[in-house]
mmCIF file of C-alpha atoms and ligand atoms in Angstrom:
data_model
loop_
_atom_site.group_PDB
_atom_site.id
_atom_site.type_symbol
_atom_site.label_atom_id
_atom_site.label_comp_id
_atom_site.label_asym_id
_atom_site.label_seq_id
_atom_site.Cartn_x
_atom_site.Cartn_y
_atom_site.Cartn_z
ATOM 1 C CA MET A 1425 139.093 168.798 109.739
ATOM 2 C CA ARG A 1426 138.231 166.100 112.295
ATOM 3 C CA THR A 1427 134.499 165.147 112.559
ATOM 4 C CA ILE A 1428 133.239 164.178 116.088
ATOM 5 C CA ALA A 1429 130.094 162.536 117.417
ATOM 6 C CA ILE A 1430 129.286 162.675 121.106
ATOM 7 C CA PHE A 1431 127.613 159.836 122.962
ATOM 8 C CA ALA A 1432 126.062 160.526 126.361
ATOM 9 C CA SER A 1433 123.343 158.931 128.532
ATOM 10 C CA GLY A 1434 122.440 161.686 130.986
ATOM 11 C CA SER A 1435 122.517 165.318 131.725
ATOM 12 C CA GLY A 1436 125.213 166.148 129.246
ATOM 13 C CA SER A 1437 126.973 169.060 130.969
ATOM 14 C CA ASN A 1438 130.237 167.719 129.512
ATOM 15 C CA ALA A 1439 128.758 167.373 126.138
ATOM 16 C CA GLU A 1440 127.570 170.989 126.235
ATOM 17 C CA ASN A 1441 130.953 172.206 127.433
ATOM 18 C CA ILE A 1442 132.707 170.289 124.519
ATOM 19 C CA ILE A 1443 130.256 171.663 121.928
ATOM 20 C CA ARG A 1444 130.813 175.237 123.196
ATOM 21 C CA HIS A 1445 134.566 174.759 123.249
ATOM 22 C CA PHE A 1446 134.743 173.578 119.584
ATOM 23 C CA GLN A 1447 132.292 176.166 118.186
ATOM 24 C CA SER A 1448 135.317 178.418 117.626
ATOM 25 C CA ASN A 1449 137.709 175.774 116.292
ATOM 26 C CA PRO A 1450 137.537 175.337 112.479
ATOM 27 C CA SER A 1451 139.625 172.155 112.643
ATOM 28 C CA ILE A 1452 137.122 170.184 114.678
ATOM 29 C CA ARG A 1453 133.405 169.736 113.791
ATOM 30 C CA ILE A 1454 130.825 168.340 116.236
ATOM 31 C CA ASP A 1455 128.517 166.486 113.808
ATOM 32 C CA SER A 1456 125.910 165.167 116.194
ATOM 33 C CA VAL A 1457 125.056 163.978 119.718
ATOM 34 C CA TRP A 1458 123.638 160.491 120.379
ATOM 35 C CA SER A 1459 121.946 158.974 123.403
ATOM 36 C CA ASN A 1460 120.675 155.566 124.348
ATOM 37 C CA LYS A 1461 118.072 157.313 126.535
ATOM 38 C CA LYS A 1462 115.245 158.971 124.757
ATOM 39 C CA ASP A 1463 114.600 161.549 127.511
ATOM 40 C CA ALA A 1464 118.229 162.298 128.308
ATOM 41 C CA PHE A 1465 118.742 166.018 128.925
ATOM 42 C CA VAL A 1466 121.879 165.931 126.743
ATOM 43 C CA LEU A 1467 119.582 165.849 123.699
ATOM 44 C CA GLU A 1468 117.932 169.130 124.690
ATOM 45 C CA ARG A 1469 121.279 170.741 125.355
ATOM 46 C CA ALA A 1470 122.600 169.821 121.952
ATOM 47 C CA LYS A 1471 119.470 171.024 120.105
ATOM 48 C CA ASN A 1472 119.648 174.292 121.955
ATOM 49 C CA LEU A 1473 123.146 174.756 120.661
ATOM 50 C CA GLY A 1474 122.185 173.906 117.125
ATOM 51 C CA VAL A 1475 123.706 170.406 117.126
ATOM 52 C CA GLU A 1476 121.716 167.487 115.749
ATOM 53 C CA ALA A 1477 120.645 165.159 118.537
ATOM 54 C CA ASN A 1478 119.448 161.562 118.181
ATOM 55 C CA PHE A 1479 118.327 158.591 120.220
ATOM 56 C CA PHE A 1480 119.381 155.057 119.301
ATOM 57 C CA THR A 1481 118.247 151.598 120.347
ATOM 58 C CA ARG A 1482 120.317 148.696 121.606
ATOM 59 C CA GLU A 1483 119.559 146.976 118.260
ATOM 60 C CA ALA A 1484 121.007 149.818 116.236
ATOM 61 C CA PHE A 1485 124.002 150.006 118.530
ATOM 62 C CA SER A 1486 125.131 146.455 118.992
ATOM 63 C CA GLY A 1487 122.573 144.190 117.395
ATOM 64 C CA SER A 1488 123.361 145.429 113.912
ATOM 65 C CA ASP A 1489 125.731 147.757 112.080
ATOM 66 C CA GLN A 1490 122.990 150.445 111.690
ATOM 67 C CA LEU A 1491 124.513 153.136 113.936
ATOM 68 C CA ARG A 1492 128.101 152.424 112.920
ATOM 69 C CA ASP A 1493 127.136 152.737 109.285
ATOM 70 C CA GLU A 1494 125.112 155.923 109.862
ATOM 71 C CA LEU A 1495 128.035 157.583 111.682
ATOM 72 C CA GLN A 1496 130.496 156.533 108.956
ATOM 73 C CA SER A 1497 128.270 157.883 106.225
ATOM 74 C CA ARG A 1498 128.240 161.248 108.087
ATOM 75 C CA GLY A 1499 132.094 161.248 108.032
ATOM 76 C CA VAL A 1500 132.413 160.761 111.797
ATOM 77 C CA GLU A 1501 135.930 159.638 112.719
ATOM 78 C CA VAL A 1502 135.966 160.228 116.431
ATOM 79 C CA ILE A 1503 133.409 159.409 119.156
ATOM 80 C CA ILE A 1504 133.574 161.205 122.510
ATOM 81 C CA LEU A 1505 131.947 159.314 125.368
ATOM 82 C CA ALA A 1506 130.710 161.984 127.827
ATOM 83 C CA GLY A 1507 128.812 160.128 130.495
ATOM 84 C CA PHE A 1508 127.920 157.168 128.263
ATOM 85 C CA LEU A 1509 127.130 153.900 130.032
ATOM 86 C CA TRP A 1510 127.047 151.028 127.524
ATOM 87 C CA LEU A 1511 130.069 148.929 126.697
ATOM 88 C CA ILE A 1512 131.309 149.792 123.172
ATOM 89 C CA PRO A 1513 131.089 147.022 120.673
ATOM 90 C CA SER A 1514 134.194 145.843 118.706
ATOM 91 C CA ALA A 1515 132.771 147.155 115.450
ATOM 92 C CA PHE A 1516 133.060 150.722 116.814
ATOM 93 C CA ILE A 1517 136.501 150.181 118.351
ATOM 94 C CA ASP A 1518 137.630 148.998 114.819
ATOM 95 C CA SER A 1519 135.975 151.915 112.999
ATOM 96 C CA PHE A 1520 136.492 154.977 115.156
ATOM 97 C CA GLU A 1521 138.798 156.681 117.563
ATOM 98 C CA LEU A 1522 137.009 156.796 120.872
ATOM 99 C CA ILE A 1523 137.807 158.877 123.940
ATOM 100 C CA ASN A 1524 136.122 158.491 127.341
ATOM 101 C CA ILE A 1525 136.077 160.492 130.580
ATOM 102 C CA HIS A 1526 135.859 158.696 133.952
ATOM 103 C CA PRO A 1527 135.231 160.559 137.187
ATOM 104 C CA ALA A 1528 137.950 158.862 139.246
ATOM 105 C CA LEU A 1529 141.588 158.000 139.131
ATOM 106 C CA LEU A 1530 141.623 154.714 137.128
ATOM 107 C CA PRO A 1531 142.507 151.911 137.490
ATOM 108 C CA LYS A 1532 140.765 152.436 140.806
ATOM 109 C CA TYR A 1533 136.909 152.786 140.760
ATOM 110 C CA GLY A 1534 136.487 151.650 137.202
ATOM 111 C CA GLY A 1535 134.607 148.824 135.505
ATOM 112 C CA LYS A 1536 131.045 147.811 134.898
ATOM 113 C CA GLY A 1537 128.571 149.651 137.156
ATOM 114 C CA MET A 1538 131.083 152.290 138.135
ATOM 115 C CA TYR A 1539 129.577 155.531 136.833
ATOM 116 C CA GLY A 1540 128.517 158.850 138.098
ATOM 117 C CA SER A 1541 127.486 158.898 141.766
ATOM 118 C CA HIS A 1542 128.341 155.214 142.248
ATOM 119 C CA VAL A 1543 131.950 156.132 141.785
ATOM 120 C CA HIS A 1544 131.794 159.041 144.252
ATOM 121 C CA GLU A 1545 130.021 156.980 146.834
ATOM 122 C CA ALA A 1546 132.721 154.288 146.631
ATOM 123 C CA VAL A 1547 135.548 156.832 146.810
ATOM 124 C CA ILE A 1548 134.035 158.455 149.994
ATOM 125 C CA GLN A 1549 133.204 155.091 151.514
ATOM 126 C CA ASN A 1550 136.840 154.028 151.231
ATOM 127 C CA LYS A 1551 137.991 157.345 152.838
ATOM 128 C CA GLU A 1552 140.129 158.243 149.949
ATOM 129 C CA LYS A 1553 141.977 161.576 150.403
ATOM 130 C CA GLU A 1554 142.192 162.161 146.658
ATOM 131 C CA SER A 1555 140.062 161.583 143.615
ATOM 132 C CA GLY A 1556 140.033 163.048 140.132
ATOM 133 C CA ILE A 1557 139.415 162.401 136.438
ATOM 134 C CA THR A 1558 140.863 160.052 133.856
ATOM 135 C CA ILE A 1559 140.592 160.835 130.152
ATOM 136 C CA HIS A 1560 141.449 157.734 128.164
ATOM 137 C CA LEU A 1561 141.146 155.879 124.825
ATOM 138 C CA VAL A 1562 138.451 153.216 124.675
ATOM 139 C CA ASN A 1563 139.074 149.534 124.080
ATOM 140 C CA ASN A 1564 136.877 146.453 124.445
ATOM 141 C CA GLU A 1565 136.826 146.500 128.281
ATOM 142 C CA TYR A 1566 135.269 149.101 130.563
ATOM 143 C CA ASP A 1567 137.780 151.852 131.596
ATOM 144 C CA LYS A 1568 140.844 149.869 130.440
ATOM 145 C CA GLY A 1569 142.153 151.904 127.462
ATOM 146 C CA GLU A 1570 145.326 153.896 127.356
ATOM 147 C CA HIS A 1571 145.326 156.926 129.607
ATOM 148 C CA LEU A 1572 145.659 160.363 127.911
ATOM 149 C CA LEU A 1573 145.391 162.564 131.085
ATOM 150 C CA GLN A 1574 144.665 162.363 134.818
ATOM 151 C CA LYS A 1575 143.984 165.287 137.127
ATOM 152 C CA THR A 1576 143.426 165.067 140.842
ATOM 153 C CA CYS A 1577 141.404 166.887 143.436
ATOM 154 C CA PRO A 1578 141.091 166.521 147.189
ATOM 155 C CA VAL A 1579 138.378 164.472 148.922
ATOM 156 C CA TYR A 1580 137.286 166.111 152.222
ATOM 157 C CA PRO A 1581 136.026 164.195 155.233
ATOM 158 C CA ASP A 1582 132.615 165.951 155.072
ATOM 159 C CA ASP A 1583 132.185 165.429 151.347
ATOM 160 C CA SER A 1584 128.906 163.906 150.032
ATOM 161 C CA PRO A 1585 128.726 162.262 146.559
ATOM 162 C CA GLU A 1586 127.153 165.536 145.432
ATOM 163 C CA THR A 1587 129.948 167.868 146.655
ATOM 164 C CA LEU A 1588 132.578 165.563 145.300
ATOM 165 C CA ALA A 1589 130.783 165.298 141.961
ATOM 166 C CA GLU A 1590 130.822 169.148 141.711
ATOM 167 C CA ARG A 1591 134.561 169.247 142.232
ATOM 168 C CA ILE A 1592 135.064 166.456 139.703
ATOM 169 C CA HIS A 1593 132.837 168.234 137.169
ATOM 170 C CA GLU A 1594 134.977 171.421 137.488
ATOM 171 C CA LEU A 1595 138.022 169.295 136.618
ATOM 172 C CA GLU A 1596 136.134 167.757 133.701
ATOM 173 C CA TYR A 1597 135.035 171.154 132.321
ATOM 174 C CA ALA A 1598 138.556 172.550 132.675
ATOM 175 C CA TYR A 1599 140.412 169.603 131.010
ATOM 176 C CA PHE A 1600 138.277 167.442 128.828
ATOM 177 C CA PRO A 1601 137.797 169.606 125.730
ATOM 178 C CA ALA A 1602 141.484 170.651 125.774
ATOM 179 C CA ALA A 1603 142.553 166.981 126.140
ATOM 180 C CA ILE A 1604 140.415 166.015 123.125
ATOM 181 C CA GLU A 1605 141.818 168.905 121.097
ATOM 182 C CA ALA A 1606 145.427 168.052 122.025
ATOM 183 C CA TYR A 1607 144.893 164.376 121.089
ATOM 184 C CA LEU A 1608 143.133 165.046 117.814
ATOM 185 C CA LEU A 1609 145.393 167.752 116.516
ATOM 186 C CA LYS A 1610 148.655 166.134 117.514
HETATM 187 C C1 LIG B 1166 130.623 162.779 134.286
HETATM 188 O O1 LIG B 1166 131.116 163.006 135.552
HETATM 189 C C2 LIG B 1166 131.521 161.601 133.664
HETATM 190 O O2 LIG B 1166 132.874 161.578 134.166
HETATM 191 C C3 LIG B 1166 130.760 160.390 134.199
HETATM 192 O O3 LIG B 1166 129.374 160.748 134.061
HETATM 193 C C4 LIG B 1166 129.237 162.125 134.313
HETATM 194 C C5 LIG B 1166 128.353 162.759 133.314
HETATM 195 O O4 LIG B 1166 127.991 164.060 133.639
HETATM 196 N N1 LIG B 1166 131.131 159.284 133.369
HETATM 197 C C6 LIG B 1166 131.128 158.023 133.923
HETATM 198 O O5 LIG B 1166 130.833 157.814 135.068
HETATM 199 C C7 LIG B 1166 131.524 156.937 132.842
HETATM 200 N N2 LIG B 1166 131.870 155.745 133.624
HETATM 201 P P1 LIG B 1166 127.316 165.031 132.529
HETATM 202 O O6 LIG B 1166 126.183 164.192 131.905
HETATM 203 O O7 LIG B 1166 126.801 166.185 133.344
HETATM 204 O O8 LIG B 1166 128.359 165.319 131.518
#
């Protein structure tokens, strides 16, 4: 049995998709969902699915060992970043396996400040013909960990950040849970 916590800062549609996916897998347990934003919709989604959902402060996350210790005491071994925007402190890298999803084809369009619609705006601005998703392990630098999976989709000349985001979300829903499962049960 592998025990997972999910970190997310926003809407949480990926978190919801992951929770639903693993509801029927006895080898993987979603222990809890955590957000650095008190009013993030992901917390509602998790509660509606019967998963404990908690807010944490910067102090608990990186100013002390409070959150790290809490997760360890719950038996969490793996943290999934599903739209989580803070850089992960070394104490977490040393204590857990962490997997992130990025809404572009890294190493392009990664790094600090590159998240959500900012990524799609940059991709469209540069007239890219292709974008996609990167699922990767997490290290001490934004978006620099080892890649587990990339999937591509077209970018059309009349795309807006919103239409591209929709296409990217479809890829995320199709591949993220399965990629987590493949990595954890390998
Ligand atoms: C997802 O598209 C994810 O790839 C992206 O945030 C979105 C969250 O959507 N993550 C990043 O940009 C990380 N740099 P969601 O809250 O609906 O799952």
